[in-house]
PDB file of C-alpha atoms and ligand atoms in Angstrom:
ATOM      1  CA  MET A1369     119.632 128.808 107.778  1.00  0.00           C
ATOM      2  CA  ASN A1370     119.841 130.476 111.278  1.00  0.00           C
ATOM      3  CA  HIS A1371     118.719 127.756 113.076  1.00  0.00           C
ATOM      4  CA  PRO A1372     116.779 123.857 111.975  1.00  0.00           C
ATOM      5  CA  PRO A1373     112.830 124.241 112.392  1.00  0.00           C
ATOM      6  CA  HIS A1374     113.237 121.384 114.101  1.00  0.00           C
ATOM      7  CA  CYS A1375     115.452 118.438 115.643  1.00  0.00           C
ATOM      8  CA  PRO A1376     115.210 115.373 113.392  1.00  0.00           C
ATOM      9  CA  ASN A1377     115.094 113.032 116.813  1.00  0.00           C
ATOM     10  CA  PRO A1378     111.815 111.963 117.292  1.00  0.00           C
ATOM     11  CA  ASP A1379     112.218 111.634 120.711  1.00  0.00           C
ATOM     12  CA  CYS A1380     113.569 115.061 121.193  1.00  0.00           C
ATOM     13  CA  PRO A1381     111.253 118.026 122.489  1.00  0.00           C
ATOM     14  CA  LEU A1382     112.482 120.768 119.674  1.00  0.00           C
ATOM     15  CA  HIS A1383     110.973 117.458 117.369  1.00  0.00           C
ATOM     16  CA  TYR A1384     108.065 120.177 117.101  1.00  0.00           C
ATOM     17  CA  PRO A1385     108.693 123.474 115.437  1.00  0.00           C
ATOM     18  CA  GLU A1386     106.587 125.000 117.942  1.00  0.00           C
ATOM     19  CA  ALA A1387     108.963 124.021 120.431  1.00  0.00           C
ATOM     20  CA  VAL A1388     111.617 125.292 119.554  1.00  0.00           C
ATOM     21  CA  GLU A1389     110.086 128.874 118.589  1.00  0.00           C
ATOM     22  CA  LYS A1390     108.416 128.622 122.093  1.00  0.00           C
ATOM     23  CA  LEU A1391     112.735 127.882 123.220  1.00  0.00           C
ATOM     24  CA  ARG A1392     113.858 130.815 121.442  1.00  0.00           C
ATOM     25  CA  GLU A1393     111.099 132.761 122.462  1.00  0.00           C
ATOM     26  CA  GLU A1394     112.255 132.683 125.799  1.00  0.00           C
ATOM     27  CA  ASN A1395     115.277 133.049 124.341  1.00  0.00           C
ATOM     28  CA  GLU A1396     116.331 129.366 125.772  1.00  0.00           C
ATOM     29  CA  PRO A1397     119.229 127.435 123.612  1.00  0.00           C
ATOM     30  CA  THR A1398     117.997 125.656 120.891  1.00  0.00           C
ATOM     31  CA  PHE A1399     120.488 124.748 118.239  1.00  0.00           C
ATOM     32  CA  GLN A1400     124.328 125.136 118.291  1.00  0.00           C
ATOM     33  CA  LYS A1401     125.935 125.567 114.698  1.00  0.00           C
ATOM     34  CA  CYS A1402     128.509 123.056 115.198  1.00  0.00           C
ATOM     35  CA  GLY A1403     130.699 123.119 111.910  1.00  0.00           C
ATOM     36  CA  THR A1404     130.122 122.411 108.149  1.00  0.00           C
ATOM     37  CA  ARG A1405     130.825 120.602 105.463  1.00  0.00           C
ATOM     38  CA  SER A1406     131.932 121.279 101.693  1.00  0.00           C
ATOM     39  CA  THR A1407     129.712 119.269  98.679  1.00  0.00           C
ATOM     40  CA  GLN A1408     129.910 119.513  95.299  1.00  0.00           C
ATOM     41  CA  ALA A1409     126.735 119.741  94.676  1.00  0.00           C
ATOM     42  CA  PHE A1410     125.775 122.290  97.333  1.00  0.00           C
ATOM     43  CA  GLY A1411     128.405 124.309  97.959  1.00  0.00           C
ATOM     44  CA  ILE A1412     129.551 125.038 102.202  1.00  0.00           C
ATOM     45  CA  VAL A1413     126.616 122.889 104.302  1.00  0.00           C
ATOM     46  CA  GLN A1414     126.011 124.552 108.167  1.00  0.00           C
ATOM     47  CA  ARG A1415     125.719 122.021 110.639  1.00  0.00           C
ATOM     48  CA  PHE A1416     123.962 121.746 113.542  1.00  0.00           C
ATOM     49  CA  LEU A1417     123.309 120.670 116.868  1.00  0.00           C
ATOM     50  CA  CYS A1418     120.753 119.926 119.306  1.00  0.00           C
ATOM     51  CA  THR A1419     121.662 121.044 122.567  1.00  0.00           C
ATOM     52  CA  ILE A1420     118.412 118.872 124.336  1.00  0.00           C
ATOM     53  CA  CYS A1421     119.015 115.723 122.723  1.00  0.00           C
ATOM     54  CA  GLY A1422     122.735 115.498 121.100  1.00  0.00           C
ATOM     55  CA  LYS A1423     121.817 114.934 118.301  1.00  0.00           C
ATOM     56  CA  THR A1424     123.459 116.795 114.987  1.00  0.00           C
ATOM     57  CA  CYS A1425     122.021 117.499 111.435  1.00  0.00           C
ATOM     58  CA  SER A1426     122.249 119.889 108.589  1.00  0.00           C
ATOM     59  CA  GLU A1427     120.703 122.617 106.546  1.00  0.00           C
ATOM     60  CA  GLN A1428     120.268 119.330 103.632  1.00  0.00           C
ATOM     61  CA  THR A1429     118.442 117.391 106.316  1.00  0.00           C
ATOM     62  CA  PHE A1430     115.125 119.761 105.659  1.00  0.00           C
ATOM     63  CA  SER A1431     115.913 120.564 102.267  1.00  0.00           C
ATOM     64  CA  LEU A1432     114.352 118.133  99.219  1.00  0.00           C
ATOM     65  CA  ASP A1433     117.209 117.738  98.066  1.00  0.00           C
ATOM     66  CA  TYR A1434     118.980 115.738 101.170  1.00  0.00           C
ATOM     67  CA  TYR A1435     121.646 113.119 100.091  1.00  0.00           C
ATOM     68  CA  ALA A1436     121.673 114.161  96.776  1.00  0.00           C
ATOM     69  CA  LYS A1437     124.921 114.603  95.301  1.00  0.00           C
ATOM     70  CA  ARG A1438     123.200 116.135  91.797  1.00  0.00           C
ATOM     71  CA  VAL A1439     121.131 119.730  91.712  1.00  0.00           C
ATOM     72  CA  ILE A1440     118.043 118.782  89.625  1.00  0.00           C
ATOM     73  CA  ASP A1441     115.460 121.975  88.326  1.00  0.00           C
ATOM     74  CA  TYR A1442     112.634 120.336  90.254  1.00  0.00           C
ATOM     75  CA  GLU A1443     110.012 123.117  87.854  1.00  0.00           C
ATOM     76  CA  GLU A1444     111.575 121.656  84.508  1.00  0.00           C
ATOM     77  CA  LEU A1445     110.855 117.801  86.311  1.00  0.00           C
ATOM     78  CA  GLU A1446     107.096 119.397  87.348  1.00  0.00           C
ATOM     79  CA  ARG A1447     106.817 120.524  83.364  1.00  0.00           C
ATOM     80  CA  LEU A1448     107.943 116.929  81.995  1.00  0.00           C
ATOM     81  CA  THR A1449     106.076 114.503  83.750  1.00  0.00           C
ATOM     82  CA  HIS A1450     102.652 116.634  83.449  1.00  0.00           C
ATOM     83  CA  ALA A1451     103.509 116.708  79.487  1.00  0.00           C
ATOM     84  CA  SER A1452     103.620 112.958  80.158  1.00  0.00           C
ATOM     85  CA  THR A1453     107.039 112.762  79.320  1.00  0.00           C
ATOM     86  CA  GLY A1454     108.687 109.685  79.900  1.00  0.00           C
ATOM     87  CA  LEU A1455     111.576 109.230  81.955  1.00  0.00           C
ATOM     88  CA  ARG A1456     113.868 108.235  78.963  1.00  0.00           C
ATOM     89  CA  ALA A1457     113.472 111.026  77.881  1.00  0.00           C
ATOM     90  CA  THR A1458     113.329 113.226  80.878  1.00  0.00           C
ATOM     91  CA  ALA A1459     116.690 112.029  81.520  1.00  0.00           C
ATOM     92  CA  ARG A1460     118.111 112.896  78.715  1.00  0.00           C
ATOM     93  CA  HIS A1461     116.458 116.250  78.311  1.00  0.00           C
ATOM     94  CA  LEU A1462     118.040 116.726  82.440  1.00  0.00           C
ATOM     95  CA  ASN A1463     121.654 115.313  81.737  1.00  0.00           C
ATOM     96  CA  CYS A1464     121.112 112.933  84.308  1.00  0.00           C
ATOM     97  CA  SER A1465     120.293 108.820  84.550  1.00  0.00           C
ATOM     98  CA  PRO A1466     116.830 107.770  84.741  1.00  0.00           C
ATOM     99  CA  ASP A1467     117.448 106.567  88.433  1.00  0.00           C
ATOM    100  CA  THR A1468     117.586 109.731  89.189  1.00  0.00           C
ATOM    101  CA  VAL A1469     114.919 110.990  87.552  1.00  0.00           C
ATOM    102  CA  SER A1470     112.832 108.435  89.533  1.00  0.00           C
ATOM    103  CA  ASN A1471     114.331 109.898  92.465  1.00  0.00           C
ATOM    104  CA  ARG A1472     113.741 113.198  92.080  1.00  0.00           C
ATOM    105  CA  ASN A1473     109.738 112.023  91.560  1.00  0.00           C
ATOM    106  CA  MET A1474     109.845 110.471  94.654  1.00  0.00           C
ATOM    107  CA  ARG A1475     111.068 113.437  96.505  1.00  0.00           C
ATOM    108  CA  LEU A1476     108.494 116.071  94.522  1.00  0.00           C
ATOM    109  CA  SER A1477     105.230 113.626  94.965  1.00  0.00           C
ATOM    110  CA  ARG A1478     106.157 112.748  98.656  1.00  0.00           C
ATOM    111  CA  GLN A1479     105.684 116.499  98.821  1.00  0.00           C
ATOM    112  CA  PHE A1480     102.730 117.308  96.425  1.00  0.00           C
ATOM    113  CA  ILE A1481     101.205 114.546  98.656  1.00  0.00           C
ATOM    114  CA  ALA A1482     101.877 116.083 101.914  1.00  0.00           C
ATOM    115  CA  ALA A1483     100.532 119.698 100.614  1.00  0.00           C
ATOM    116  CA  ASN A1484      96.999 118.204  99.852  1.00  0.00           C
ATOM    117  CA  ALA A1485      96.712 117.152 102.835  1.00  0.00           C
ATOM    118  CA  GLU A1486      97.599 120.342 103.990  1.00  0.00           C
ATOM    119  CA  ILE A1487      94.862 121.764 102.079  1.00  0.00           C
ATOM    120  CA  LEU A1488      92.293 118.888 102.924  1.00  0.00           C
ATOM    121  CA  GLU A1489      93.152 119.896 106.298  1.00  0.00           C
ATOM    122  CA  THR A1490      91.177 123.174 106.048  1.00  0.00           C
ATOM    123  CA  HIS A1491      89.363 123.209 102.680  1.00  0.00           C
ATOM    124  CA  GLU A1492      85.252 123.557 102.517  1.00  0.00           C
ATOM    125  CA  LEU A1493      83.799 121.398 100.041  1.00  0.00           C
ATOM    126  CA  LYS A1494      81.517 123.486  97.304  1.00  0.00           C
ATOM    127  CA  GLU A1495      82.017 121.912  94.411  1.00  0.00           C
ATOM    128  CA  ASN A1496      80.452 118.660  93.188  1.00  0.00           C
ATOM    129  CA  ILE A1497      83.103 115.478  93.110  1.00  0.00           C
ATOM    130  CA  ALA A1498      83.737 113.335  89.370  1.00  0.00           C
ATOM    131  CA  LEU A1499      85.215 109.921  90.829  1.00  0.00           C
ATOM    132  CA  ASP A1500      87.295 107.948  88.110  1.00  0.00           C
ATOM    133  CA  GLY A1501      89.529 105.793  87.461  1.00  0.00           C
ATOM    134  CA  PHE A1502      91.204 103.654  85.365  1.00  0.00           C
ATOM    135  CA  GLU A1503      93.422  99.936  85.571  1.00  0.00           C
ATOM    136  CA  SER A1504      97.078 100.377  85.078  1.00  0.00           C
ATOM    137  CA  LYS A1505     100.174  97.753  85.762  1.00  0.00           C
ATOM    138  CA  THR A1506     103.557  97.828  87.598  1.00  0.00           C
ATOM    139  CA  LEU A1507     105.978  96.088  85.196  1.00  0.00           C
ATOM    140  CA  SER A1508     104.173  93.827  83.953  1.00  0.00           C
ATOM    141  CA  ASN A1509     100.798  91.928  83.832  1.00  0.00           C
ATOM    142  CA  TYR A1510     101.254  89.872  86.866  1.00  0.00           C
ATOM    143  CA  HIS A1511     101.365  93.285  88.812  1.00  0.00           C
ATOM    144  CA  PRO A1512      97.868  94.842  87.810  1.00  0.00           C
ATOM    145  CA  ASN A1513      96.489  97.630  89.991  1.00  0.00           C
ATOM    146  CA  ASN A1514      93.541 100.333  89.774  1.00  0.00           C
ATOM    147  CA  ILE A1515      93.837 103.861  90.324  1.00  0.00           C
ATOM    148  CA  ASN A1516      91.179 105.508  91.327  1.00  0.00           C
ATOM    149  CA  ILE A1517      90.461 109.709  92.088  1.00  0.00           C
ATOM    150  CA  ALA A1518      88.025 112.412  93.332  1.00  0.00           C
ATOM    151  CA  ALA A1519      88.194 115.278  91.467  1.00  0.00           C
ATOM    152  CA  GLY A1520      86.535 118.280  91.671  1.00  0.00           C
ATOM    153  CA  SER A1521      84.471 119.071  88.947  1.00  0.00           C
ATOM    154  CA  ASP A1522      85.150 122.639  88.802  1.00  0.00           C
ATOM    155  CA  SER A1523      88.256 123.337  90.327  1.00  0.00           C
ATOM    156  CA  GLN A1524      89.769 119.510  88.993  1.00  0.00           C
ATOM    157  CA  PHE A1525      91.672 120.126  93.309  1.00  0.00           C
ATOM    158  CA  VAL A1526      92.694 116.029  93.691  1.00  0.00           C
ATOM    159  CA  TYR A1527      90.174 115.333  96.905  1.00  0.00           C
ATOM    160  CA  GLY A1528      91.304 111.698  97.401  1.00  0.00           C
ATOM    161  CA  ALA A1529      93.184 108.433  95.141  1.00  0.00           C
ATOM    162  CA  SER A1530      93.817 105.745  95.871  1.00  0.00           C
ATOM    163  CA  PHE A1531      96.301 102.958  94.387  1.00  0.00           C
ATOM    164  CA  THR A1532      94.908  99.043  94.145  1.00  0.00           C
ATOM    165  CA  GLN A1533      97.596  95.624  93.507  1.00  0.00           C
ATOM    166  CA  LEU A1534      95.726  93.257  92.097  1.00  0.00           C
ATOM    167  CA  ASN A1535      96.342  90.006  91.093  1.00  0.00           C
ATOM    168  CA  ARG A1536      97.514  88.911  88.141  1.00  0.00           C
ATOM    169  CA  LYS A1537      94.809  89.081  85.157  1.00  0.00           C
ATOM    170  CA  GLY A1538      94.471  87.844  81.369  1.00  0.00           C
ATOM    171  CA  ARG A1539      94.778  84.639  80.122  1.00  0.00           C
ATOM    172  CA  MET A1540      98.257  82.523  80.570  1.00  0.00           C
ATOM    173  CA  THR A1541     100.476  80.070  78.096  1.00  0.00           C
ATOM    174  CA  LYS A1542     101.593  77.059  79.070  1.00  0.00           C
ATOM    175  CA  GLU A1543     105.155  78.640  79.536  1.00  0.00           C
ATOM    176  CA  GLN A1544     103.480  80.935  81.924  1.00  0.00           C
ATOM    177  CA  LYS A1545     101.515  79.339  83.896  1.00  0.00           C
ATOM    178  CA  VAL A1546     104.549  77.309  84.549  1.00  0.00           C
ATOM    179  CA  ARG A1547     106.648  80.008  85.100  1.00  0.00           C
ATOM    180  CA  THR A1548     103.887  81.622  87.795  1.00  0.00           C
ATOM    181  CA  ARG A1549     103.646  78.116  90.211  1.00  0.00           C
ATOM    182  CA  ASN A1550     107.771  78.375  90.257  1.00  0.00           C
TER     183      ASN A1550
HETATM  184 ZN1   ZN J 957     116.516 116.981 120.232  1.00  0.00          ZN
END
């Protein structure tokens, strides 16, 4: 990477890639190389200095693996997740901890959500939409939720999804009622 796509500082004029491109076209300074850092997982990482606000960043700042200490194969992780492989089984397969699997799943999910939003900005709806949902829970029966999905009946493209947290459902034993009150 010769220069970062934009400055990570949201208050800097170079926070927007278009502004960076404009200055570069005018041969105005945008970023300077600012040393390197050696990492076990990614080798030599280049650092950059924003000439406008003075904030520094590195190649890793814009990477899916920002601050990660291990390289995980995201395509393999996606395949396993789509095959409904459990967290621990995925961790054993990838030879890492379940926390690492959760972390990388979160990183990947945010990318998918961003890509989905970007596609929806220009996508023209030309098919019927099927609406469906299911009830699930987070951790225990104390945290039930509803997950609803609107998918294209031909393409199966997800046009919308929602997550609704509910209050506890189902009958409680006396002990559970006492525990809930405390
Ligand atoms: Zn800046």
